[in-house]
Amino acid sequence: MPLVGAEKRKRTTGAKYGDVDDAVYMWYQQKRSAGIPVRGVELQAAAERFAQCFGRTDFKASTGWLFRFRNRHAIGNQKVWGEQALSSASENVEPFRQNLYMLIKEEKLSVAQLYSGDETDLFWKSMPENIQASRKEICLPGRKINKERLSALLCANADGTHKLKSIVIGKSKLPKSVKEDTSTLPVIYKPSKDVWFTRELFSEWFFQNFVPEVRHFQLNVLGFHEEDVRATLLLDSSPVHPSTESLTSEDGRIKCMFFPHNTSTLIQPMHQGVILSCKRLYRWKQLEESLVIFEESDDEQDRRQKGVSKIKIYNIKSAVFNWAKSWDEVKQITIANAWENLLYKKEPEYDLQGLEDGDYREILEKCGELESTLADDRVWINGDDEEKGSSPKPKSGITKEVIQKGGGDEEQTAEFQLSAVRERLDYLLDFVDATPEFQRFHFTLKEMQQEIIKKQFQSRIHSRIGSFLKPRPCIVKDSFNMPSTSSN
């Protein structure tokens, strides 16, 4: 059904705690006038202080509050190129909205035919500073482990019924065990020295992935006729995006439209809680996989060593699969709500149940991490968006970057002793057999056990053959150690 009359739905929402909101904004302006950058975690801390002063005991500086505060006052993360004068950008929003309404009417587009996409950074191995593993010096020398970055593109339509496979860019190649069959990956993975998108890469994604996937969705899922297939993809005005003329399908029915400069924080749907939800789901999965639930008998040294071991095992393959799973779990309603501001001038609802800053304390405390604070958690959770200079700033004329098919550092594949793997697998099978709720995994583990045993025998045979074929060492007399054969 075409999306018409969208401009008729309007609602103006003010701040529930107006005194707190005004005080925080005045404090923010003072800081910015002095040239001091202000992060989201600092806005939340200031809001909590002012709420105490005003006696607002029921106030919570939640992630939803932070997003609404930033939208009301046109405050961005100042990470995206050129978005430092956001307050003056709001006047460009309404003309763009009217142009979009006209396009919707002319093309007779439905909400399922409107798409939005955006790139984001992910420090995929970052962990809270005050966990036990982080306090062990050998774990994070120079904190380099916290700065390993991926770039990702998320794209979906306006009613959330079609989420495209995410494209992920990393510095290193995938492990050998993965790169042999990249078609099985839940993302489109590309290695790049700069870990960022280029015009060539984005154009490749548009024509090879976006256009055919949109056609398939509308023909096979929505049941549209061929002549009704069309779509408009809304994008930021970024140097890594080719022109709208370049990003158009051959029949002209699938095209792009750019947001005005400096307006992504205000009306870009992906910035209205979609990317946020995906990242927070990822952080939850990362914590579950990286942290250890310690035994009561473990001393502090044991806990640190186990924690370090777990974090080091967490690799780019784990990150890619967790990112894809997180994107899959972003709710349809979350994506649909993200379009409320752009299409209906309505403040979007942020459904972050279970993903608020304080919710991560639950898993941290279960793992015995009691010394990290809520402020530490906030810095870690929001670090991707507020890290200064995390994304490379393009030069005026974008230099052509070649995605190195053979370049980059290949992630090392860990070597395992088959005997140790067999021992742990046997232990796991004993646990499964003794625990009714896990017995459904018995046959899967049994098949794995048989494969390990087979591999052990093959390894044994190869080692014996190798010993037969190994050349005998040449015996050389040592003039200093060999007894003399000459007579005196």
CSV table of C-alpha atoms in Angstrom, one decimal:
chain,number,residue,atom,x,y,z
A,1,MET,CA,0.0,0.0,0.0
A,2,PRO,CA,1.5,3.4,-1.0
A,3,LEU,CA,2.7,5.6,1.8
A,4,VAL,CA,0.6,8.7,1.3
A,5,GLY,CA,-0.5,11.5,3.6
A,6,ALA,CA,2.5,10.9,5.8
A,7,GLU,CA,2.8,14.6,6.6
A,8,LYS,CA,-0.6,14.5,8.3
A,9,ARG,CA,0.7,12.6,11.3
A,10,LYS,CA,2.4,15.0,13.7
A,11,ARG,CA,3.2,15.0,17.4
A,12,THR,CA,5.4,17.3,19.4
A,13,THR,CA,7.0,15.8,22.5
A,14,GLY,CA,8.7,17.9,25.1
A,15,ALA,CA,11.0,16.9,27.8
A,16,LYS,CA,9.3,15.3,30.8
A,17,TYR,CA,11.9,16.7,33.2
A,18,GLY,CA,12.2,20.2,31.7
A,19,ASP,CA,14.3,21.6,34.5
A,20,VAL,CA,16.9,18.8,34.3
A,21,ASP,CA,16.9,19.1,30.5
A,22,ASP,CA,17.4,22.9,30.6
A,23,ALA,CA,20.2,22.6,33.2
A,24,VAL,CA,22.1,19.9,31.3
A,25,TYR,CA,21.8,21.9,28.0
A,26,MET,CA,23.2,25.1,29.7
A,27,TRP,CA,26.0,23.0,31.2
A,28,TYR,CA,26.7,21.5,27.7
A,29,GLN,CA,26.8,25.0,26.1
A,30,GLN,CA,29.3,26.2,28.6
A,31,LYS,CA,31.6,23.3,28.0
A,32,ARG,CA,31.4,23.6,24.2
A,33,SER,CA,32.0,27.4,24.4
A,34,ALA,CA,35.2,26.6,26.3
A,35,GLY,CA,36.2,24.2,23.5
A,36,ILE,CA,35.7,21.1,25.7
A,37,PRO,CA,34.2,18.0,23.9
A,38,VAL,CA,31.4,16.4,25.8
A,39,ARG,CA,30.7,12.7,25.6
A,40,GLY,CA,27.3,11.0,26.1
A,41,VAL,CA,28.4,9.4,29.4
A,42,GLU,CA,29.3,12.9,30.6
A,43,LEU,CA,25.8,14.2,29.7
A,44,GLN,CA,24.3,11.3,31.6
A,45,ALA,CA,26.4,12.0,34.7
A,46,ALA,CA,25.5,15.7,34.5
A,47,ALA,CA,21.8,14.9,34.2
A,48,GLU,CA,22.0,12.6,37.3
A,49,ARG,CA,23.7,15.4,39.3
A,50,PHE,CA,21.1,18.0,38.3
A,51,ALA,CA,18.2,15.6,39.0
A,52,GLN,CA,19.5,15.2,42.5
A,53,CYS,CA,19.7,19.0,42.9
A,54,PHE,CA,16.0,19.4,41.7
A,55,GLY,CA,14.8,16.5,43.9
A,56,ARG,CA,13.9,14.4,40.9
A,57,THR,CA,14.3,11.0,42.6
A,58,ASP,CA,12.5,9.1,39.9
A,59,PHE,CA,14.7,10.5,37.0
A,60,LYS,CA,17.0,8.0,35.2
A,61,ALA,CA,19.6,9.2,32.7
A,62,SER,CA,19.0,6.2,30.5
A,63,THR,CA,20.1,5.6,27.0
A,64,GLY,CA,16.6,6.5,25.7
A,65,TRP,CA,16.9,9.8,27.6
A,66,LEU,CA,20.3,10.5,26.1
A,67,PHE,CA,19.0,9.9,22.6
A,68,ARG,CA,15.9,12.1,23.1
A,69,PHE,CA,18.1,14.9,24.6
A,70,ARG,CA,20.5,14.8,21.7
A,71,ASN,CA,17.6,14.9,19.2
A,72,ARG,CA,15.9,17.8,20.9
A,73,HIS,CA,19.0,19.9,20.9
A,74,ALA,CA,20.6,18.7,17.6
A,75,ILE,CA,23.7,17.3,19.4
A,76,GLY,CA,25.7,14.8,17.5
A,77,ASN,CA,28.6,12.6,18.4
A,78,GLN,CA,30.8,14.7,16.2
A,79,LYS,CA,32.3,11.6,14.7
A,80,VAL,CA,30.9,11.8,11.2
A,81,TRP,CA,32.7,14.1,8.7
A,82,GLY,CA,31.4,17.6,8.8
A,83,GLU,CA,28.8,17.2,11.5
A,84,GLN,CA,30.1,19.8,13.9
A,85,ALA,CA,27.5,22.5,13.3
A,86,LEU,CA,24.4,20.4,13.9
A,87,SER,CA,22.3,23.2,15.4
A,88,SER,CA,22.2,25.0,12.0
A,89,ALA,CA,21.2,21.8,10.2
A,90,SER,CA,17.7,21.5,11.6
A,91,GLU,CA,16.5,24.1,9.1
A,92,ASN,CA,17.3,21.7,6.3
A,93,VAL,CA,15.2,18.9,7.7
A,94,GLU,CA,11.8,20.1,6.7
A,95,PRO,CA,12.6,20.8,3.0
A,96,PHE,CA,14.1,17.3,2.7
A,97,ARG,CA,11.0,15.8,4.4
A,98,GLN,CA,8.8,17.6,1.9
A,99,ASN,CA,10.9,16.4,-1.1
A,100,LEU,CA,10.6,12.8,0.3
A,101,TYR,CA,6.8,13.1,0.6
A,102,MET,CA,6.7,14.2,-3.1
A,103,LEU,CA,8.9,11.3,-4.1
A,104,ILE,CA,6.7,8.8,-2.2
A,105,LYS,CA,3.6,10.2,-3.9
A,106,GLU,CA,5.1,10.3,-7.4
A,107,GLU,CA,6.6,6.8,-7.2
A,108,LYS,CA,3.7,5.4,-5.2
A,109,LEU,CA,6.1,3.9,-2.7
A,110,SER,CA,5.0,1.8,0.3
A,111,VAL,CA,7.0,1.8,3.6
A,112,ALA,CA,8.4,-1.6,2.5
A,113,GLN,CA,10.0,0.1,-0.5
A,114,LEU,CA,11.8,2.8,1.5
A,115,TYR,CA,15.3,1.8,2.8
A,116,SER,CA,17.9,3.4,5.0
A,117,GLY,CA,21.6,2.3,5.4
A,118,ASP,CA,24.5,3.6,7.3
A,119,GLU,CA,28.1,2.7,8.2
A,120,THR,CA,29.4,2.4,11.8
A,121,ASP,CA,32.5,1.5,13.7
A,122,LEU,CA,32.8,-1.4,16.1
A,123,PHE,CA,35.7,-2.0,18.6
A,124,TRP,CA,34.9,-5.6,18.5
A,125,LYS,CA,37.3,-6.7,21.2
A,126,SER,CA,36.9,-3.8,23.6
A,127,MET,CA,36.1,-4.7,27.3
A,128,PRO,CA,35.3,-2.6,30.4
A,129,GLU,CA,38.5,-1.2,31.9
A,130,ASN,CA,38.1,-2.4,35.5
A,131,ILE,CA,37.4,-6.1,34.9
A,132,GLN,CA,39.9,-8.5,36.3
A,133,ALA,CA,41.5,-9.4,33.0
A,134,SER,CA,42.0,-5.8,32.1
A,135,ARG,CA,43.9,-5.2,35.3
A,136,LYS,CA,46.4,-7.9,34.5
A,137,GLU,CA,49.2,-6.1,32.7
A,138,ILE,CA,50.0,-9.0,30.2
A,139,CYS,CA,46.5,-8.9,28.9
A,140,LEU,CA,46.2,-5.5,27.3
A,141,PRO,CA,49.7,-4.0,26.7
A,142,GLY,CA,49.1,-0.4,25.7
A,143,ARG,CA,45.3,-1.3,25.5
A,144,LYS,CA,45.8,-2.2,21.9
A,145,ILE,CA,43.3,-5.0,22.3
A,146,ASN,CA,40.6,-2.4,22.9
A,147,LYS,CA,41.2,-0.6,19.7
A,148,GLU,CA,40.8,-3.4,17.2
A,149,ARG,CA,38.2,-2.0,14.9
A,150,LEU,CA,35.7,-3.3,12.3
A,151,SER,CA,33.5,-1.2,10.1
A,152,ALA,CA,30.0,-2.4,9.3
A,153,LEU,CA,27.1,-1.3,7.1
A,154,LEU,CA,23.5,-2.0,8.2
A,155,CYS,CA,20.5,-1.6,5.9
A,156,ALA,CA,16.8,-2.3,6.2
A,157,ASN,CA,13.5,-1.1,4.9
A,158,ALA,CA,11.1,1.2,6.8
A,159,ASP,CA,8.7,-1.3,8.2
A,160,GLY,CA,11.5,-3.7,9.3
A,161,THR,CA,10.4,-6.6,7.1
A,162,HIS,CA,13.6,-6.7,5.1
A,163,LYS,CA,17.0,-6.6,6.7
A,164,LEU,CA,19.9,-7.1,4.3
A,165,LYS,CA,23.0,-9.1,5.2
A,166,SER,CA,25.5,-6.7,6.9
A,167,ILE,CA,28.8,-6.0,5.1
A,168,VAL,CA,31.8,-6.0,7.5
A,169,ILE,CA,35.3,-4.6,6.8
A,170,GLY,CA,38.2,-5.7,8.9
A,171,LYS,CA,42.0,-5.2,8.8
A,172,SER,CA,42.9,-8.8,8.9
A,173,LYS,CA,42.0,-11.7,6.7
A,174,LEU,CA,39.7,-14.3,8.0
A,175,PRO,CA,41.2,-17.5,9.5
A,176,LYS,CA,41.9,-20.2,7.0
A,177,SER,CA,39.1,-22.3,8.4
A,178,VAL,CA,36.6,-19.6,7.5
A,179,LYS,CA,37.9,-18.0,4.3
A,180,GLU,CA,37.8,-21.3,2.3
A,181,ASP,CA,34.0,-21.0,2.1
A,182,THR,CA,33.0,-17.3,2.7
A,183,SER,CA,29.5,-18.1,1.3
A,184,THR,CA,28.7,-19.7,4.6
A,185,LEU,CA,29.4,-16.5,6.5
A,186,PRO,CA,26.4,-14.6,7.9
A,187,VAL,CA,28.0,-11.3,6.7
A,188,ILE,CA,29.7,-10.0,3.6
A,189,TYR,CA,33.3,-9.7,4.8
A,190,LYS,CA,36.0,-7.6,3.1
A,191,PRO,CA,39.6,-7.0,4.3
A,192,SER,CA,41.0,-3.5,4.0
A,193,LYS,CA,44.1,-1.8,5.4
A,194,ASP,CA,42.2,1.3,6.5
A,195,VAL,CA,39.2,-0.6,7.8
A,196,TRP,CA,36.8,1.7,6.0
A,197,PHE,CA,34.5,2.0,3.1
A,198,THR,CA,35.4,3.4,-0.3
A,199,ARG,CA,33.2,4.5,-3.3
A,200,GLU,CA,34.3,1.5,-5.2
A,201,LEU,CA,33.3,-0.9,-2.4
A,202,PHE,CA,30.0,0.8,-1.8
A,203,SER,CA,29.1,0.8,-5.5
A,204,GLU,CA,30.0,-2.9,-5.6
A,205,TRP,CA,27.6,-3.6,-2.7
A,206,PHE,CA,24.8,-1.5,-4.2
A,207,PHE,CA,24.7,-3.3,-7.5
A,208,GLN,CA,25.8,-6.8,-6.5
A,209,ASN,CA,23.9,-7.1,-3.2
A,210,PHE,CA,21.3,-4.3,-2.6
A,211,VAL,CA,19.6,-4.2,-6.0
A,212,PRO,CA,19.2,-8.0,-6.5
A,213,GLU,CA,18.2,-8.6,-2.9
A,214,VAL,CA,15.5,-5.9,-3.1
A,215,ARG,CA,14.2,-7.3,-6.3
A,216,HIS,CA,14.1,-10.8,-4.8
A,217,PHE,CA,12.3,-9.6,-1.7
A,218,GLN,CA,9.6,-7.7,-3.6
A,219,LEU,CA,9.0,-10.4,-6.2
A,220,ASN,CA,9.1,-13.5,-4.0
A,221,VAL,CA,8.2,-12.2,-0.5
A,222,LEU,CA,5.8,-9.3,-1.1
A,223,GLY,CA,4.5,-10.9,-4.4
A,224,PHE,CA,4.8,-7.7,-6.4
A,225,HIS,CA,4.6,-7.7,-10.2
A,226,GLU,CA,7.9,-6.9,-12.1
A,227,GLU,CA,6.6,-3.5,-13.1
A,228,ASP,CA,5.8,-2.6,-9.5
A,229,VAL,CA,9.4,-3.3,-8.2
A,230,ARG,CA,11.0,-0.1,-7.0
A,231,ALA,CA,12.9,1.2,-4.0
A,232,THR,CA,14.6,4.3,-2.6
A,233,LEU,CA,17.6,4.0,-0.4
A,234,LEU,CA,18.3,7.0,2.0
A,235,LEU,CA,21.9,7.6,2.8
A,236,ASP,CA,24.1,10.2,4.5
A,237,SER,CA,26.0,12.7,2.4
A,238,SER,CA,29.3,11.0,2.8
A,239,PRO,CA,32.5,11.1,0.7
A,240,VAL,CA,32.4,7.3,0.5
A,241,HIS,CA,29.0,7.3,-1.2
A,242,PRO,CA,29.0,7.8,-5.0
A,243,SER,CA,26.6,10.2,-6.6
A,244,THR,CA,22.8,9.5,-6.8
A,245,GLU,CA,23.3,9.2,-10.6
A,246,SER,CA,25.8,6.5,-10.1
A,247,LEU,CA,23.7,4.6,-7.6
A,248,THR,CA,20.7,3.8,-9.8
A,249,SER,CA,19.7,0.5,-11.2
A,250,GLU,CA,19.6,0.0,-15.0
A,251,ASP,CA,15.8,0.4,-15.2
A,252,GLY,CA,15.9,3.5,-12.9
A,253,ARG,CA,13.5,2.0,-10.4
A,254,ILE,CA,15.9,1.4,-7.6
A,255,LYS,CA,17.7,4.6,-6.6
A,256,CYS,CA,19.3,6.6,-3.8
A,257,MET,CA,18.5,9.8,-2.1
A,258,PHE,CA,20.9,11.7,0.2
A,259,PHE,CA,20.1,13.3,3.5
A,260,PRO,CA,21.2,17.0,3.8
A,261,HIS,CA,24.6,17.6,5.3
A,262,ASN,CA,24.8,17.4,9.1
A,263,THR,CA,21.3,16.0,9.6
A,264,SER,CA,22.0,12.3,10.3
A,265,THR,CA,21.6,12.6,14.0
A,266,LEU,CA,18.2,14.3,13.5
A,267,ILE,CA,16.5,12.1,10.9
A,268,GLN,CA,18.6,9.2,9.7
A,269,PRO,CA,16.6,6.2,10.8
A,270,MET,CA,19.6,4.1,11.5
A,271,HIS,CA,20.7,6.7,14.1
A,272,GLN,CA,17.4,6.5,15.9
A,273,GLY,CA,18.1,3.4,17.9
A,274,VAL,CA,18.7,0.8,15.2
A,275,ILE,CA,22.6,0.8,15.2
A,276,LEU,CA,22.4,1.3,19.0
A,277,SER,CA,20.3,-1.8,19.5
A,278,CYS,CA,22.6,-3.9,17.3
A,279,LYS,CA,25.7,-2.8,19.1
A,280,ARG,CA,24.2,-3.4,22.5
A,281,LEU,CA,23.1,-6.9,21.5
A,282,TYR,CA,26.6,-7.5,20.3
A,283,ARG,CA,28.1,-6.3,23.6
A,284,TRP,CA,25.9,-8.7,25.5
A,285,LYS,CA,27.0,-11.7,23.4
A,286,GLN,CA,30.6,-10.6,23.6
A,287,LEU,CA,30.4,-10.5,27.4
A,288,GLU,CA,28.8,-13.9,27.5
A,289,GLU,CA,31.5,-15.4,25.3
A,290,SER,CA,34.5,-13.6,26.7
A,291,LEU,CA,33.9,-13.6,30.5
A,292,VAL,CA,34.3,-16.6,32.8
A,293,ILE,CA,31.9,-17.6,35.5
A,294,PHE,CA,34.5,-18.5,38.2
A,295,GLU,CA,34.4,-21.3,40.7
A,296,GLU,CA,34.3,-20.3,44.4
A,297,SER,CA,37.6,-22.0,44.9
A,298,ASP,CA,39.4,-19.8,42.3
A,299,ASP,CA,41.7,-17.2,43.8
A,300,GLU,CA,42.3,-13.8,42.3
A,301,GLN,CA,45.3,-15.0,40.3
A,302,ASP,CA,43.3,-17.9,38.8
A,303,ARG,CA,40.5,-15.6,37.9
A,304,ARG,CA,42.8,-13.2,36.1
A,305,GLN,CA,44.5,-15.9,34.1
A,306,LYS,CA,41.2,-17.5,33.1
A,307,GLY,CA,39.8,-14.1,32.1
A,308,VAL,CA,42.9,-13.3,30.0
A,309,SER,CA,42.7,-16.7,28.3
A,310,LYS,CA,39.0,-16.2,27.4
A,311,ILE,CA,39.5,-12.7,26.0
A,312,LYS,CA,42.5,-13.8,23.9
A,313,ILE,CA,40.5,-16.7,22.4
A,314,TYR,CA,37.7,-14.3,21.3
A,315,ASN,CA,38.7,-13.7,17.6
A,316,ILE,CA,37.3,-12.0,14.5
A,317,LYS,CA,35.3,-15.1,13.6
A,318,SER,CA,33.5,-14.9,16.9
A,319,ALA,CA,32.9,-11.1,16.4
A,320,VAL,CA,31.5,-11.5,12.9
A,321,PHE,CA,29.1,-14.3,13.9
A,322,ASN,CA,28.0,-12.3,17.0
A,323,TRP,CA,27.5,-9.2,15.0
A,324,ALA,CA,25.3,-11.0,12.4
A,325,LYS,CA,23.3,-12.7,15.2
A,326,SER,CA,22.8,-9.3,16.9
A,327,TRP,CA,21.6,-7.7,13.6
A,328,ASP,CA,19.2,-10.7,13.2
A,329,GLU,CA,17.8,-10.0,16.7
A,330,VAL,CA,17.1,-6.3,16.2
A,331,LYS,CA,13.3,-6.2,16.5
A,332,GLN,CA,11.1,-5.2,13.5
A,333,ILE,CA,9.3,-2.6,15.7
A,334,THR,CA,12.7,-1.0,16.6
A,335,ILE,CA,13.4,-0.4,12.9
A,336,ALA,CA,9.8,0.8,12.2
A,337,ASN,CA,9.9,3.2,15.2
A,338,ALA,CA,13.2,4.7,13.9
A,339,TRP,CA,11.3,6.2,10.9
A,340,GLU,CA,8.7,8.0,13.1
A,341,ASN,CA,10.7,11.2,13.2
A,342,LEU,CA,11.4,11.4,9.5
A,343,LEU,CA,8.0,10.3,8.2
A,344,TYR,CA,5.6,11.5,10.8
A,345,LYS,CA,7.5,14.2,12.8
A,346,LYS,CA,7.0,12.0,15.9
A,347,GLU,CA,9.6,11.4,18.5
A,348,PRO,CA,10.7,7.8,18.2
A,349,GLU,CA,10.2,5.3,21.0
A,350,TYR,CA,13.4,3.5,22.1
A,351,ASP,CA,12.8,-0.1,23.1
A,352,LEU,CA,15.9,-0.9,25.0
A,353,GLN,CA,14.5,-3.3,27.5
A,354,GLY,CA,17.3,-5.5,28.8
A,355,LEU,CA,19.9,-3.3,27.0
A,356,GLU,CA,20.1,-0.3,29.2
A,357,ASP,CA,23.5,0.6,30.7
A,358,GLY,CA,22.7,-0.9,34.1
A,359,ASP,CA,21.6,-4.2,32.6
A,360,TYR,CA,25.1,-5.2,31.8
A,361,ARG,CA,25.9,-5.2,35.5
A,362,GLU,CA,24.0,-8.5,35.8
A,363,ILE,CA,26.3,-10.6,33.7
A,364,LEU,CA,29.4,-8.8,35.1
A,365,GLU,CA,28.4,-9.5,38.6
A,366,LYS,CA,27.7,-13.1,37.8
A,367,CYS,CA,31.3,-13.4,36.6
A,368,GLY,CA,32.6,-11.8,39.8
A,369,GLU,CA,33.4,-8.4,38.2
A,370,LEU,CA,32.4,-6.2,41.2
A,371,GLU,CA,34.9,-3.4,40.9
A,372,SER,CA,33.8,-1.9,37.6
A,373,THR,CA,31.3,0.9,37.9
A,374,LEU,CA,28.3,2.0,35.9
A,375,ALA,CA,30.4,4.9,34.5
A,376,ASP,CA,33.0,2.3,33.3
A,377,ASP,CA,30.2,0.3,31.7
A,378,ARG,CA,28.9,3.4,29.9
A,379,VAL,CA,32.3,4.4,28.5
A,380,TRP,CA,32.8,0.8,27.2
A,381,ILE,CA,29.3,0.5,25.7
A,382,ASN,CA,29.3,3.9,24.0
A,383,GLY,CA,33.0,3.8,23.1
A,384,ASP,CA,32.4,3.0,19.4
A,385,ASP,CA,30.4,6.2,18.7
A,386,GLU,CA,32.4,8.5,20.9
A,387,GLU,CA,36.0,7.5,20.2
A,388,LYS,CA,37.8,10.5,18.6
A,389,GLY,CA,39.2,9.9,15.2
A,390,SER,CA,38.1,6.3,15.0
A,391,SER,CA,37.1,6.7,11.4
A,392,PRO,CA,39.7,7.9,8.9
A,393,LYS,CA,38.9,11.4,7.6
A,394,PRO,CA,38.9,11.4,3.8
A,395,LYS,CA,41.1,13.8,1.9
A,396,SER,CA,39.4,16.4,-0.4
A,397,GLY,CA,40.0,14.2,-3.5
A,398,ILE,CA,39.4,10.6,-2.4
A,399,THR,CA,42.3,8.5,-3.3
A,400,LYS,CA,41.5,5.2,-4.8
A,401,GLU,CA,41.8,2.5,-2.2
A,402,VAL,CA,42.2,-1.1,-3.4
A,403,ILE,CA,40.7,-3.7,-1.2
A,404,GLN,CA,43.7,-6.0,-0.7
A,405,LYS,CA,42.6,-9.5,-1.7
A,406,GLY,CA,46.0,-10.8,-0.8
A,407,GLY,CA,47.1,-8.1,1.7
A,408,GLY,CA,46.5,-7.6,5.3
A,409,ASP,CA,47.5,-9.7,8.3
A,410,GLU,CA,45.9,-13.1,8.4
A,411,GLU,CA,44.5,-14.0,11.7
A,412,GLN,CA,46.4,-16.8,13.2
A,413,THR,CA,44.7,-20.2,13.6
A,414,ALA,CA,45.3,-21.7,17.1
A,415,GLU,CA,47.0,-25.0,17.2
A,416,PHE,CA,45.4,-27.7,19.4
A,417,GLN,CA,46.6,-31.0,20.8
A,418,LEU,CA,44.1,-33.6,19.6
A,419,SER,CA,44.6,-35.5,22.9
A,420,ALA,CA,43.6,-32.5,24.9
A,421,VAL,CA,40.5,-31.8,22.7
A,422,ARG,CA,39.5,-35.5,23.0
A,423,GLU,CA,39.8,-35.4,26.8
A,424,ARG,CA,37.6,-32.3,27.1
A,425,LEU,CA,35.1,-33.7,24.6
A,426,ASP,CA,34.8,-36.9,26.7
A,427,TYR,CA,34.2,-34.8,29.8
A,428,LEU,CA,31.5,-32.8,27.9
A,429,LEU,CA,29.8,-35.9,26.8
A,430,ASP,CA,29.7,-37.2,30.4
A,431,PHE,CA,28.1,-33.9,31.4
A,432,VAL,CA,25.5,-34.1,28.6
A,433,ASP,CA,24.6,-37.7,29.4
A,434,ALA,CA,24.1,-36.8,33.1
A,435,THR,CA,22.1,-33.6,32.4
A,436,PRO,CA,18.6,-34.2,30.9
A,437,GLU,CA,18.2,-30.7,29.4
A,438,PHE,CA,21.4,-31.1,27.4
A,439,GLN,CA,21.0,-34.6,26.2
A,440,ARG,CA,19.7,-33.4,22.8
A,441,PHE,CA,23.3,-32.5,22.0
A,442,HIS,CA,24.6,-36.0,22.6
A,443,PHE,CA,24.7,-37.2,19.0
A,444,THR,CA,26.2,-34.0,17.7
A,445,LEU,CA,29.0,-34.3,20.2
A,446,LYS,CA,29.4,-38.0,19.5
A,447,GLU,CA,29.9,-37.4,15.8
A,448,MET,CA,32.5,-34.8,16.7
A,449,GLN,CA,34.2,-37.3,19.0
A,450,GLN,CA,34.4,-39.9,16.3
A,451,GLU,CA,36.0,-37.4,13.9
A,452,ILE,CA,38.6,-36.4,16.5
A,453,ILE,CA,39.4,-40.1,17.0
A,454,LYS,CA,39.7,-40.6,13.3
A,455,LYS,CA,42.0,-37.6,13.0
A,456,GLN,CA,44.2,-38.9,15.9
A,457,PHE,CA,44.7,-42.2,14.0
A,458,GLN,CA,45.5,-40.4,10.8
A,459,SER,CA,48.0,-38.2,12.6
A,460,ARG,CA,49.6,-41.2,14.1
A,461,ILE,CA,50.0,-43.0,10.7
A,462,HIS,CA,51.5,-39.9,9.1
A,463,SER,CA,54.0,-39.5,11.9
A,464,ARG,CA,55.1,-43.1,11.5
A,465,ILE,CA,55.5,-42.8,7.7
A,466,GLY,CA,57.5,-39.6,8.3
A,467,SER,CA,59.9,-41.4,10.6
A,468,PHE,CA,60.6,-44.1,7.9
A,469,LEU,CA,61.1,-41.5,5.2
A,470,LYS,CA,63.3,-39.3,7.4
A,471,PRO,CA,66.9,-39.3,6.0
A,472,ARG,CA,69.5,-40.7,8.4
A,473,PRO,CA,71.9,-38.1,9.7
A,474,CYS,CA,75.4,-38.0,8.3
A,475,ILE,CA,78.0,-39.0,11.0
A,476,VAL,CA,80.9,-36.6,11.0
A,477,LYS,CA,83.9,-37.2,13.2
A,478,ASP,CA,84.7,-34.5,15.6
A,479,SER,CA,88.5,-33.9,15.6
A,480,PHE,CA,88.2,-32.8,19.2
A,481,ASN,CA,86.2,-35.7,20.6
A,482,MET,CA,87.0,-38.8,18.4
A,483,PRO,CA,89.9,-40.9,19.6
A,484,SER,CA,93.0,-40.9,17.4
A,485,THR,CA,93.6,-44.0,15.2
A,486,SER,CA,97.3,-43.3,14.6
A,487,SER,CA,99.9,-45.1,16.7
A,488,ASN,CA,102.5,-43.2,18.7
